[in-house]
Coordinates of C-alpha atoms in Angstrom, one line a residue:
Chain A
M14 CA 0.4 -0.2 -0.1
D15 CA 1.0 3.6 -0.9
S16 CA 0.1 6.4 1.3
L17 CA 1.9 9.0 0.2
T18 CA 2.4 12.5 -0.1
H19 CA 3.9 13.1 -3.3
S20 CA 6.1 16.6 -4.7
A21 CA 5.1 17.0 -8.0
I22 CA 6.8 15.9 -11.1
P23 CA 8.4 18.4 -12.1
V24 CA 7.7 19.6 -15.5
D25 CA 7.2 22.8 -18.0
P26 CA 4.1 24.6 -17.3
P27 CA 2.3 25.2 -20.6
P28 CA 1.0 28.8 -21.9
V29 CA -2.2 29.8 -20.3
P30 CA -4.7 28.8 -22.8
H31 CA -6.6 32.0 -24.6
L32 CA -10.4 31.9 -25.7
E33 CA -9.1 31.4 -29.3
D34 CA -7.2 28.4 -28.8
Y35 CA -10.4 26.7 -27.5
A36 CA -11.8 27.1 -31.1
A37 CA -9.8 23.6 -32.3
V38 CA -11.6 21.7 -29.2
V39 CA -15.6 23.5 -30.1
G40 CA -15.0 25.1 -33.1
Q41 CA -14.7 28.9 -34.2
A42 CA -18.3 29.4 -34.5
E43 CA -19.0 28.6 -30.8
I44 CA -15.5 31.2 -30.0
H45 CA -17.7 34.1 -32.0
E46 CA -21.2 34.2 -30.9
L47 CA -19.2 33.7 -27.5
R48 CA -17.6 37.1 -28.5
E49 CA -20.7 38.7 -29.6
L50 CA -22.2 38.1 -26.5
A51 CA -20.1 39.4 -24.4
M52 CA -19.9 42.5 -26.4
R53 CA -23.1 43.3 -24.9
L54 CA -21.6 43.4 -21.6
S55 CA -19.0 45.1 -22.0
G56 CA -18.3 47.1 -19.1
R57 CA -19.8 45.2 -16.9
R58 CA -18.5 43.9 -14.2
V59 CA -18.7 40.5 -11.8
K60 CA -17.5 39.1 -8.4
M61 CA -17.4 35.7 -7.8
V62 CA -16.7 34.6 -3.4
N63 CA -16.5 31.0 -2.8
S64 CA -14.9 29.4 0.3
T65 CA -11.4 28.0 -1.3
A66 CA -9.4 29.2 -3.7
V67 CA -7.5 25.3 -4.0
G68 CA -9.3 21.9 -4.2
G69 CA -12.6 21.1 -5.5
G70 CA -14.2 21.0 -8.0
V71 CA -15.7 24.8 -7.7
A72 CA -12.0 26.8 -7.1
E73 CA -11.7 24.6 -10.5
I74 CA -14.2 26.1 -12.8
L75 CA -13.1 29.5 -11.4
N76 CA -9.3 29.1 -11.7
R77 CA -10.3 28.7 -15.6
L78 CA -14.0 30.7 -16.0
V79 CA -12.3 34.2 -14.5
P80 CA -9.0 34.6 -16.8
L81 CA -11.7 33.9 -19.7
L82 CA -14.8 36.0 -18.5
N83 CA -11.5 38.9 -18.1
E84 CA -10.4 38.3 -21.6
L85 CA -14.2 38.8 -22.8
G86 CA -13.8 42.5 -21.5
V87 CA -16.6 41.3 -18.6
Q88 CA -14.3 42.2 -15.8
T89 CA -14.5 39.4 -13.7
Q90 CA -12.8 39.4 -9.8
W91 CA -12.5 36.0 -7.8
E92 CA -13.0 36.5 -3.7
V93 CA -12.2 33.5 -1.5
L94 CA -14.1 33.5 1.9
K95 CA -11.7 33.8 5.1
G96 CA -12.4 31.7 8.2
G97 CA -11.3 30.1 10.3
N98 CA -11.0 26.7 11.0
D99 CA -14.1 26.4 13.3
F100 CA -15.8 28.0 10.5
F101 CA -15.1 25.5 8.1
A102 CA -15.5 21.9 10.8
V103 CA -19.6 24.2 10.8
T104 CA -19.7 24.9 6.8
K105 CA -18.4 21.0 6.1
A106 CA -21.3 20.0 8.5
F107 CA -24.5 22.7 6.7
H108 CA -22.2 20.5 4.0
N109 CA -23.1 16.8 4.6
A110 CA -26.5 18.5 6.4
L111 CA -27.1 19.9 2.8
H112 CA -27.2 16.5 1.4
G113 CA -29.1 14.5 3.8
E114 CA -26.8 13.8 6.6
S115 CA -28.1 13.9 10.3
C116 CA -26.9 16.6 11.7
E117 CA -26.9 17.5 16.1
C118 CA -26.1 21.7 15.0
R119 CA -25.2 23.4 18.1
P120 CA -26.9 27.4 17.8
E121 CA -23.4 28.4 18.1
W122 CA -23.1 26.5 14.6
F123 CA -25.4 29.0 13.2
D124 CA -24.2 32.6 14.9
L125 CA -20.3 31.7 14.1
F126 CA -21.8 31.1 10.3
L127 CA -23.1 34.5 10.2
T128 CA -20.3 36.1 12.1
V129 CA -17.5 34.9 10.1
N130 CA -20.0 36.3 6.9
E131 CA -20.4 40.0 8.7
E132 CA -16.6 39.6 8.9
N133 CA -16.0 39.1 4.9
R134 CA -18.5 41.3 4.4
R135 CA -17.2 44.3 5.8
Q136 CA -13.8 43.3 4.1
M137 CA -14.6 43.0 0.5
G138 CA -16.9 45.6 -1.7
F139 CA -20.3 45.0 -3.1
D140 CA -19.9 47.3 -5.9
E141 CA -20.4 45.2 -9.1
D142 CA -22.9 44.6 -11.3
F143 CA -23.3 41.1 -10.7
I144 CA -22.5 39.6 -7.6
V145 CA -21.9 35.3 -7.6
I146 CA -22.0 33.8 -5.0
H147 CA -21.3 29.9 -5.1
D148 CA -22.5 27.4 -2.2
P149 CA -23.8 27.7 0.8
Q150 CA -20.6 29.2 3.0
P151 CA -21.0 32.5 1.9
L152 CA -24.3 32.9 1.8
A153 CA -25.0 35.6 4.1
L154 CA -22.9 38.1 3.0
V155 CA -25.9 38.6 0.5
Q156 CA -26.3 41.1 3.5
A157 CA -24.4 42.9 1.4
R158 CA -27.0 43.9 -1.5
E159 CA -29.2 46.3 0.9
G160 CA -29.4 49.7 -0.8
R161 CA -27.4 48.6 -4.3
N162 CA -29.3 47.8 -7.2
N163 CA -27.1 45.1 -8.7
H164 CA -27.7 41.6 -9.4
W165 CA -26.9 38.7 -7.2
I166 CA -27.1 34.9 -8.6
W167 CA -26.4 31.7 -6.3
R168 CA -25.1 29.1 -7.7
C169 CA -25.3 26.4 -6.0
H170 CA -22.9 23.6 -6.8
I171 CA -24.5 20.6 -4.3
D172 CA -27.8 18.7 -4.0
L173 CA -30.7 20.1 -2.0
S174 CA -33.1 17.5 -3.0
R175 CA -32.9 15.8 1.0
P176 CA -31.4 18.7 3.1
N177 CA -31.7 18.7 6.8
A178 CA -34.6 20.8 7.2
Q179 CA -32.8 22.7 10.3
V180 CA -30.2 23.3 7.8
W181 CA -32.4 24.0 4.8
N182 CA -34.8 27.1 7.0
F183 CA -31.3 28.9 7.9
L184 CA -30.2 29.2 4.8
R185 CA -33.2 29.6 3.0
P186 CA -33.9 32.6 3.6
M187 CA -30.9 33.8 2.7
V188 CA -31.2 32.3 -0.5
E189 CA -34.7 34.2 -1.1
R190 CA -33.1 37.4 -1.5
F191 CA -31.5 36.3 -4.4
D192 CA -31.8 37.6 -8.0
A193 CA -31.7 33.9 -9.0
A194 CA -30.9 30.5 -7.9
M195 CA -28.4 28.1 -10.6
F196 CA -28.3 24.5 -10.3
S197 CA -26.5 21.6 -11.8
A198 CA -29.3 19.2 -12.0
P199 CA -33.2 19.7 -11.8
P200 CA -33.4 17.1 -9.2
F201 CA -31.4 19.3 -6.9
T202 CA -33.5 22.1 -7.3
Q203 CA -36.1 23.0 -3.9
S204 CA -38.8 24.8 -4.3
L205 CA -38.4 28.9 -4.1
P206 CA -39.9 32.0 -5.1
I207 CA -37.1 33.1 -7.3
P208 CA -35.4 31.6 -10.9
Q209 CA -33.9 29.1 -11.2
Y210 CA -31.9 28.3 -14.0
L211 CA -30.1 24.6 -15.1
F212 CA -26.6 24.8 -15.2
Y213 CA -24.1 21.8 -15.7
P214 CA -20.6 22.5 -14.6
S215 CA -17.8 22.2 -16.4
I216 CA -14.3 21.2 -17.2
D217 CA -11.3 22.6 -19.5
P218 CA -10.1 20.5 -21.8
L219 CA -7.5 22.5 -22.3
S220 CA -6.3 22.2 -18.9
D221 CA -3.2 20.4 -17.1
K222 CA -6.1 17.7 -15.5
N223 CA -7.3 17.4 -19.0
R224 CA -5.0 18.1 -21.9
E225 CA -3.8 15.4 -23.9
L226 CA -0.5 14.0 -22.5
P227 CA 2.9 12.3 -24.1
P228 CA 2.9 8.3 -23.5
E229 CA 6.4 8.4 -21.4
F230 CA 5.4 10.7 -19.1
I231 CA 1.9 8.6 -18.4
Q232 CA 4.8 6.0 -18.0
S233 CA 6.8 7.6 -15.6
V234 CA 3.7 8.7 -13.5
L235 CA 3.0 4.8 -13.0
E236 CA 6.3 3.8 -12.4
R237 CA 6.7 6.9 -9.4
F238 CA 3.4 5.1 -8.4
Q239 CA 4.4 1.8 -8.1
V240 CA 1.5 0.7 -10.4
D241 CA 1.8 -1.9 -12.5
P242 CA 1.0 -0.5 -16.4
K243 CA 0.4 -4.4 -17.4
R244 CA -2.3 -4.7 -14.8
P245 CA -6.0 -3.5 -15.3
I246 CA -5.9 -0.5 -13.4
L247 CA -9.3 1.0 -11.6
T248 CA -9.3 3.9 -10.8
Q249 CA -11.6 6.6 -7.9
I250 CA -10.4 9.8 -8.1
S251 CA -11.6 12.3 -5.4
R252 CA -10.5 13.9 -2.1
F253 CA -10.5 11.5 0.5
D254 CA -14.5 12.2 2.2
R255 CA -17.2 9.8 3.3
L256 CA -19.6 10.7 0.7
K257 CA -17.5 9.6 -2.2
D258 CA -16.9 6.2 -0.5
P259 CA -13.5 5.7 -0.7
V260 CA -14.1 2.4 1.9
G261 CA -16.5 1.3 -0.3
V262 CA -14.4 1.1 -3.5
V263 CA -11.9 -0.7 -1.7
Q264 CA -14.5 -3.1 -0.9
A265 CA -15.8 -3.6 -4.8
Y266 CA -12.3 -4.1 -5.5
R267 CA -12.2 -7.1 -3.4
K268 CA -15.2 -8.3 -4.8
V269 CA -13.6 -8.1 -8.4
R270 CA -10.2 -9.1 -7.7
K271 CA -12.0 -13.2 -7.4
Y272 CA -12.0 -12.9 -11.0
F273 CA -9.5 -10.5 -12.1
D274 CA -5.9 -9.3 -11.1
C275 CA -6.5 -5.9 -10.5
Q276 CA -5.4 -2.9 -9.1
L277 CA -6.7 -0.8 -7.1
V278 CA -5.7 3.8 -7.2
L279 CA -7.8 5.7 -4.7
A280 CA -6.0 9.5 -5.4
G281 CA -7.2 12.8 -4.1
G282 CA -6.8 15.0 -2.1
G283 CA -7.6 17.6 0.8
A284 CA -9.6 20.9 -0.1
T285 CA -8.7 23.7 2.4
D286 CA -12.3 24.0 3.7
D287 CA -12.8 20.0 4.7
P288 CA -11.3 19.2 7.8
E289 CA -12.2 15.7 7.4
G290 CA -10.0 14.5 5.1
D291 CA -7.4 13.3 7.0
M292 CA -9.4 10.7 9.0
V293 CA -11.1 9.5 6.2
L294 CA -7.7 9.0 4.3
R295 CA -6.7 7.0 7.8
E296 CA -10.3 4.7 7.6
V297 CA -9.2 3.8 3.8
Q298 CA -5.3 3.2 4.3
E299 CA -7.1 0.5 7.4
A300 CA -9.6 -0.9 5.1
A301 CA -6.8 -1.2 2.3
Q302 CA -4.8 -3.3 5.0
T303 CA -1.5 -4.3 3.2
D304 CA -2.6 -5.2 -0.1
P305 CA -0.2 -4.5 -2.5
D306 CA -2.4 -4.1 -5.0
I307 CA -4.6 -0.9 -3.7
H308 CA -2.3 2.4 -4.3
I309 CA -3.6 5.5 -2.0
L310 CA -2.3 8.5 -3.4
N311 CA -3.2 11.7 -1.5
L312 CA -1.9 14.5 -3.3
P313 CA -1.4 17.8 -3.6
P314 CA -3.6 20.6 -5.0
W315 CA -1.1 21.5 -7.5
S316 CA -1.3 17.4 -8.9
H317 CA -3.4 18.2 -12.3
L318 CA -0.9 17.0 -14.4
E319 CA -0.4 13.6 -11.9
I320 CA -4.0 12.6 -11.4
N321 CA -4.2 13.5 -15.7
A322 CA -2.1 10.4 -16.0
L323 CA -3.4 8.5 -13.7
Q324 CA -6.8 8.8 -15.3
R325 CA -5.2 7.9 -19.0
A326 CA -3.5 5.1 -17.4
S327 CA -7.2 3.2 -15.7
T328 CA -8.1 0.4 -17.4
I329 CA -12.1 1.6 -16.1
V330 CA -12.7 4.8 -13.7
I331 CA -14.5 4.4 -10.8
Q332 CA -16.5 7.5 -8.8
K333 CA -18.7 5.4 -6.5
S334 CA -20.0 8.4 -4.2
L335 CA -22.8 8.4 -2.0
R336 CA -24.0 11.7 -2.5
E337 CA -22.8 14.1 -4.9
G338 CA -22.7 17.8 -6.2
F339 CA -22.0 16.5 -9.9
G340 CA -18.9 14.9 -10.2
L341 CA -17.1 16.5 -12.3
T342 CA -14.3 13.5 -12.3
V343 CA -16.7 11.8 -14.2
A344 CA -16.4 14.3 -17.4
E345 CA -12.8 14.3 -17.2
A346 CA -12.5 10.5 -17.6
L347 CA -15.3 10.5 -20.1
L348 CA -13.5 13.8 -21.6
K349 CA -10.1 11.3 -21.8
K350 CA -12.6 8.3 -23.4
K351 CA -12.7 6.4 -20.3
P352 CA -15.3 3.3 -19.2
V353 CA -16.9 4.5 -16.2
V354 CA -18.2 3.2 -13.7
A355 CA -20.5 5.3 -11.1
S356 CA -23.0 5.7 -8.9
A357 CA -26.7 7.2 -9.7
V358 CA -26.4 9.9 -7.7
G359 CA -26.5 13.4 -7.8
G360 CA -25.5 14.6 -10.9
I361 CA -24.5 11.7 -12.5
P362 CA -27.0 10.2 -14.2
V363 CA -26.9 13.3 -16.7
Q364 CA -23.0 11.9 -17.9
V365 CA -23.6 9.0 -17.4
I366 CA -26.6 7.0 -19.7
H367 CA -26.3 4.0 -18.6
K368 CA -24.5 1.1 -21.0
V369 CA -24.4 4.1 -23.4
T370 CA -21.8 6.8 -22.1
G371 CA -21.3 4.7 -19.2
V372 CA -22.7 2.4 -16.3
L373 CA -24.4 3.2 -13.4
A374 CA -24.3 1.0 -10.4
H375 CA -26.7 1.1 -6.8
S376 CA -24.4 -0.6 -4.4
I377 CA -21.0 -2.2 -3.4
E378 CA -22.4 -5.3 -5.3
G379 CA -23.8 -3.6 -8.3
T380 CA -20.4 -1.7 -8.6
A381 CA -17.8 -5.2 -8.4
Y382 CA -20.5 -6.6 -10.6
Q383 CA -20.0 -3.7 -14.1
I384 CA -16.6 -3.6 -13.4
R385 CA -16.1 -7.0 -14.0
F386 CA -19.0 -6.9 -17.2
L387 CA -16.6 -4.0 -18.8
L388 CA -13.3 -6.2 -18.2
S389 CA -14.9 -9.4 -19.6
N390 CA -16.6 -7.0 -22.5
P391 CA -13.7 -4.7 -23.5
D392 CA -15.2 -3.8 -27.0
F393 CA -18.4 -2.7 -25.6
A394 CA -16.0 -0.5 -22.9
R395 CA -14.2 0.7 -25.6
R396 CA -17.1 2.2 -27.3
L397 CA -18.9 3.0 -24.1
G398 CA -15.4 5.5 -23.5
E399 CA -16.2 6.8 -27.2
N400 CA -19.9 7.8 -27.0
G401 CA -18.9 8.7 -23.2
H402 CA -16.4 11.6 -25.2
E403 CA -19.0 12.8 -27.7
H404 CA -21.5 13.8 -24.7
V405 CA -18.6 15.6 -22.7
K406 CA -17.7 17.6 -26.0
E407 CA -21.5 18.5 -26.5
N408 CA -22.0 19.9 -22.9
F409 CA -19.9 19.8 -20.3
L410 CA -16.9 21.7 -21.2
L411 CA -15.4 25.0 -20.3
T412 CA -16.9 27.2 -22.8
H413 CA -20.7 26.3 -22.7
N414 CA -20.3 27.3 -18.9
I415 CA -19.1 30.5 -20.4
R416 CA -22.1 31.0 -22.5
R417 CA -24.5 30.1 -19.9
Y418 CA -23.3 32.6 -17.5
L419 CA -23.5 35.5 -20.2
L420 CA -26.8 34.6 -21.0
L421 CA -28.0 34.8 -17.7
F422 CA -26.3 38.1 -16.9
L423 CA -27.8 39.7 -20.0
T424 CA -31.3 37.9 -19.0
L425 CA -31.1 39.3 -15.7
Q426 CA -29.8 42.5 -17.1
Q427 CA -32.6 43.1 -19.5
Q428 CA -35.4 43.0 -16.0
Chain B
M11 CA -25.2 32.7 -59.2
K12 CA -29.0 34.2 -58.1
Q13 CA -29.3 37.4 -56.1
A14 CA -31.6 37.3 -53.2
K15 CA -34.6 39.9 -52.8
R16 CA -33.7 40.6 -49.6
P17 CA -30.9 39.0 -47.4
F18 CA -30.9 36.4 -45.4
E19 CA -30.1 37.8 -41.7
F20 CA -27.4 35.7 -39.3
V21 CA -28.3 35.0 -35.5
A22 CA -26.3 34.0 -32.7
A23 CA -28.9 32.2 -30.4
S24 CA -28.2 30.6 -27.4
Y25 CA -30.7 29.4 -24.6
L26 CA -30.4 29.4 -21.4
I27 CA -32.7 26.7 -19.0
R28 CA -35.2 27.8 -16.6
I29 CA -36.2 24.5 -14.5
R30 CA -40.2 25.3 -13.2
P31 CA -41.9 24.6 -10.7
E32 CA -44.3 21.5 -11.6
R33 CA -42.6 17.9 -11.4
A34 CA -44.6 14.8 -12.3
W35 CA -44.4 11.6 -10.5
T36 CA -47.2 9.5 -12.3
L37 CA -48.3 10.2 -15.6
T38 CA -51.6 11.8 -14.4
E39 CA -49.3 14.1 -12.9
L40 CA -48.2 14.5 -16.4
A41 CA -51.0 15.1 -18.3
Q42 CA -52.3 18.1 -15.2
H43 CA -49.1 19.8 -16.0
L44 CA -49.0 19.6 -19.9
Q45 CA -52.8 21.4 -19.8
A46 CA -51.3 24.0 -17.7
V47 CA -47.4 24.6 -17.9
S48 CA -45.7 27.3 -20.2
E49 CA -46.1 27.1 -24.1
A50 CA -41.6 27.7 -23.8
S51 CA -41.8 24.7 -21.7
I52 CA -43.5 22.5 -24.3
F53 CA -41.9 23.4 -27.0
Y54 CA -38.3 23.1 -24.8
H55 CA -39.3 19.0 -23.9
T56 CA -40.7 18.0 -27.4
F57 CA -37.4 20.3 -29.8
Q58 CA -35.2 22.2 -28.0
S59 CA -33.6 19.0 -26.0
L60 CA -32.8 17.7 -29.2
E61 CA -29.6 18.5 -29.5
S62 CA -28.7 16.4 -26.4
H63 CA -30.8 13.4 -27.6
H64 CA -28.6 11.3 -30.0
Y65 CA -27.4 8.9 -27.2
T66 CA -31.2 8.4 -26.3
T67 CA -34.3 6.3 -27.3
F68 CA -36.8 8.7 -28.3
S69 CA -36.2 12.4 -29.6
N70 CA -39.0 13.9 -27.1
D71 CA -38.4 14.6 -23.5
F72 CA -41.7 12.9 -22.7
A73 CA -41.8 10.0 -24.8
Q74 CA -38.4 9.5 -23.0
W75 CA -39.3 9.5 -19.9
S76 CA -42.9 7.6 -20.4
L77 CA -40.0 4.4 -21.6
A78 CA -37.2 5.0 -18.8
A79 CA -38.9 6.3 -15.7
C80 CA -43.1 4.5 -16.1
N81 CA -41.7 1.5 -18.1
E82 CA -44.8 2.6 -20.5
T83 CA -43.4 1.7 -24.0
I84 CA -46.8 1.7 -26.5
L85 CA -47.3 4.8 -25.2
A86 CA -43.2 6.3 -25.4
E87 CA -43.4 4.9 -29.0
E88 CA -46.5 7.5 -29.3
L89 CA -45.6 10.3 -28.1
S90 CA -42.1 10.5 -30.1
A91 CA -44.6 10.4 -33.1
I92 CA -45.9 13.2 -32.7
D93 CA -44.7 15.3 -35.5
L94 CA -43.8 19.0 -35.2
R95 CA -44.5 19.1 -39.4
D96 CA -48.2 18.7 -38.3
I97 CA -48.2 21.9 -35.8
A98 CA -48.5 25.1 -36.5
T99 CA -49.0 26.4 -32.8
V100 CA -47.7 25.3 -29.5
E101 CA -51.1 25.2 -28.3
E102 CA -51.9 22.9 -31.1
L103 CA -48.6 20.8 -29.5
R104 CA -49.7 20.5 -26.1
S105 CA -53.3 19.7 -27.1
A106 CA -51.8 16.5 -29.5
L107 CA -49.4 15.0 -26.4
T108 CA -52.4 15.9 -23.6
G109 CA -54.6 14.0 -26.0
T110 CA -51.9 10.9 -26.7
V111 CA -51.4 10.6 -22.9
E112 CA -55.6 11.3 -22.0
N113 CA -56.0 7.8 -24.2
Y114 CA -53.5 6.2 -23.9
L115 CA -54.4 6.2 -19.9
R116 CA -57.9 5.6 -20.7
K117 CA -56.8 2.5 -22.6
T118 CA -55.1 1.6 -19.5
P119 CA -55.9 3.1 -16.1
Q120 CA -54.2 1.6 -13.7
S121 CA -50.8 3.1 -15.7
G122 CA -52.4 6.5 -14.1
D123 CA -50.5 6.2 -11.0
R124 CA -48.4 4.0 -10.8
P125 CA -45.0 5.9 -9.1
A126 CA -42.1 6.6 -12.1
F127 CA -38.5 5.5 -11.4
E128 CA -38.2 9.1 -11.2
P129 CA -40.1 12.0 -11.7
F130 CA -40.4 14.6 -14.7
Y131 CA -39.4 17.7 -14.1
F132 CA -40.6 20.5 -16.3
C133 CA -38.1 23.3 -17.8
E134 CA -38.1 25.5 -20.4
A135 CA -36.0 27.3 -22.3
V136 CA -35.2 31.6 -22.0
E137 CA -34.0 32.6 -25.9
T138 CA -31.1 35.1 -26.6
V139 CA -30.9 36.1 -29.9
V140 CA -28.0 38.2 -30.5
P141 CA -28.0 40.3 -34.8
L142 CA -24.3 39.7 -36.4
A143 CA -22.6 41.2 -39.2
S144 CA -23.3 38.6 -41.6
R145 CA -25.2 38.3 -44.2
A146 CA -26.3 36.0 -47.0
F147 CA -27.3 37.0 -50.7
T148 CA -26.5 33.8 -52.5
L149 CA -27.1 29.9 -51.7
K150 CA -23.6 29.7 -51.2
E151 CA -22.6 32.4 -48.9
L152 CA -26.3 30.7 -47.5
A153 CA -24.2 27.4 -47.2
E154 CA -20.6 29.2 -45.8
G155 CA -22.8 31.1 -43.2
I156 CA -24.2 27.3 -42.3
R157 CA -20.6 26.0 -42.5
Q158 CA -20.0 28.4 -39.7
M159 CA -22.9 28.6 -36.9
S160 CA -22.7 27.4 -34.1
L161 CA -25.5 24.1 -33.1
H162 CA -27.3 26.1 -30.9
T163 CA -27.9 28.6 -34.1
L164 CA -28.4 26.6 -36.1
H165 CA -31.6 25.0 -33.7
H166 CA -33.4 28.6 -33.5
H167 CA -33.4 28.6 -38.0
F168 CA -34.0 25.2 -38.4
I169 CA -36.1 24.2 -36.2
N170 CA -37.8 26.6 -34.1
A171 CA -38.6 28.5 -36.6
R172 CA -41.0 26.9 -37.7
L173 CA -43.2 28.1 -34.8
R174 CA -42.5 31.9 -36.0
P175 CA -44.8 33.4 -38.8
K176 CA -43.8 31.7 -41.3
L177 CA -45.1 28.5 -39.5
G178 CA -43.9 25.3 -40.1
V179 CA -40.5 25.7 -42.1
S180 CA -37.2 26.9 -41.6
D181 CA -35.4 30.0 -41.8
F182 CA -33.7 28.2 -44.6
S183 CA -36.5 27.2 -46.7
N184 CA -38.8 29.9 -45.9
W185 CA -35.6 32.3 -47.4
T186 CA -34.9 30.4 -50.7
E187 CA -38.6 30.1 -51.5
D188 CA -39.5 33.9 -50.6
S189 CA -36.7 35.3 -51.2
L190 CA -34.6 33.4 -54.4
G191 CA -38.1 32.2 -55.7
L192 CA -37.3 28.7 -55.3
P193 CA -39.6 26.9 -53.6
E194 CA -38.8 23.1 -55.0
L195 CA -35.2 23.4 -52.7
A196 CA -37.2 24.9 -49.5
K197 CA -39.3 21.6 -49.8
R198 CA -36.3 19.4 -49.8
L199 CA -35.0 21.8 -46.9
D200 CA -38.4 21.0 -44.9
R201 CA -38.0 17.0 -45.9
I202 CA -34.8 17.0 -43.8
D203 CA -35.7 14.6 -40.8
F204 CA -34.7 16.0 -37.4
Y205 CA -35.8 13.8 -35.1
T206 CA -33.0 10.7 -36.3
N207 CA -30.6 12.6 -36.7
T208 CA -28.1 14.7 -34.6
L209 CA -28.1 17.9 -35.3
E210 CA -24.3 17.8 -36.6
G211 CA -26.0 15.2 -39.1
V212 CA -28.9 18.0 -40.0
R213 CA -26.0 20.4 -40.6
K214 CA -24.0 18.1 -43.0
E215 CA -27.5 17.1 -44.9
I216 CA -29.0 20.6 -45.4
L217 CA -24.8 21.9 -46.4
Q218 CA -25.8 18.8 -49.4
V219 CA -29.0 19.7 -50.3
L220 CA -27.5 23.7 -50.9
D221 CA -24.5 21.7 -52.6
S222 CA -26.1 19.7 -55.4
W223 CA -28.3 22.4 -55.6
I224 CA -25.2 25.1 -56.2
H225 CA -23.7 23.1 -58.8

């Protein structure tokens, strides 16, 4: 078992992609139309606020989205909520509760949530035309809209279909003060008096995590992590988070091992707003025991090339989440034409159309069975990967996300 | 090459998807919501989502849901057979959809209240159309413009156009007939089946028809 914290493999960083570079992936027409839409917003200013600058899907999206919006002439600033470990422990508990877990929330947690938001509100300016608040952590910043005529938008990246009532009842009045809310899938929504829009999250095809890699580099990553390229590689890329069920993945792998001489890679890291990560990592290490074919890789947040290489080297990519916002790692795997076995939760079924762009499972047993099925039927697995690639190219790329933001700003501007 | 009386004006069309509050857990609820939901929602679920339907069995959301979530294959086939080319308004379309579900439930009443595997979430598209500087005066210029446009814009000109005046025809066939005086070409363009093809496939077929005419 590997339980390592690796430093990044030294490679030259590629130049930061510009909008025009995406034409090779999505076509020149798409880029031309983005410019036309953005011209209607020329001079407008946008502020994005979330709770972490590194780790997790939201930070990744903002890292690419913000520079491209600026390149289009829509001045966009990104600010990160500041808070201590106690605050992020509370927001993590809220996050899990909004995903439906029980929560014995203490009254002081709600006070701390409001206090930290209020401290941040005093430090940030909110004079931009559009304020986009990501996820629940900075929700109370909406108090700052008092006396302003700008537009406030809540981008909810998580599944709100079965929220814990205590936490949702606390947050809901804040959500209702926004002009619009954006959700990753229709089932994630709640009944709200404000308009709700469908915003699929997106991945960047030109980022380090997704761009094409030379085979030698992929090989070097496997060597570094002592993964055998000659035997099937099952991989789950995720933060060490109970909702991603890494222990369940180990159990599914053990069932597959009875039939196939395969290896399991569990690679991920922590986000600064997730204090539970270390504890979950220990649980996974205990579950893996001393199996030399289970590779648990606790990677630093800048390991995008390594993650890219591990995905590309995988025979099958697994995403066995118990609850999921959207599950961008699924889109990443599909873009790389990988057969995916994933849980039918959150936004995953939007990406994985069962037996067309991947396969869905509902249990540890189902996950193990589907992995065995794909290992036994490599032609079918390859076809799933190719369909998945097209599906991602048409729906879940960064340029689609930019278009949706521009449209939403234009729509709100006209109201 | 023949010059048009008035140019074809290219636009860039985009769609923002708004999630509506209506949800159907049963076919009875679907029929009820179909009667009352917005025209934009009826249109969206019948035609807008064509863009994402190359992989699913049926080319409209109501049919796909009847199959995948309700396991009602006959109803799914009946709903998918409703043809926009026979329909001139969204109200006619609503009536055709509602009638199909209600007829089915009259024949198989036990299907009405059986809970679906997952609910149907009603959505609607908010369209934004931005005029572009480019125009076409000839078939060759039209073909070039179609080659360059995004799939959203192709959808706007070729599918959504059928519910704008002049009803039932695409912007391309409308222009070739009215401005170029080529009714035969217009008919050939309108015969292209957009239900059973991807939008990229539709683009290819339009260009084949135009190219064969040009040459």
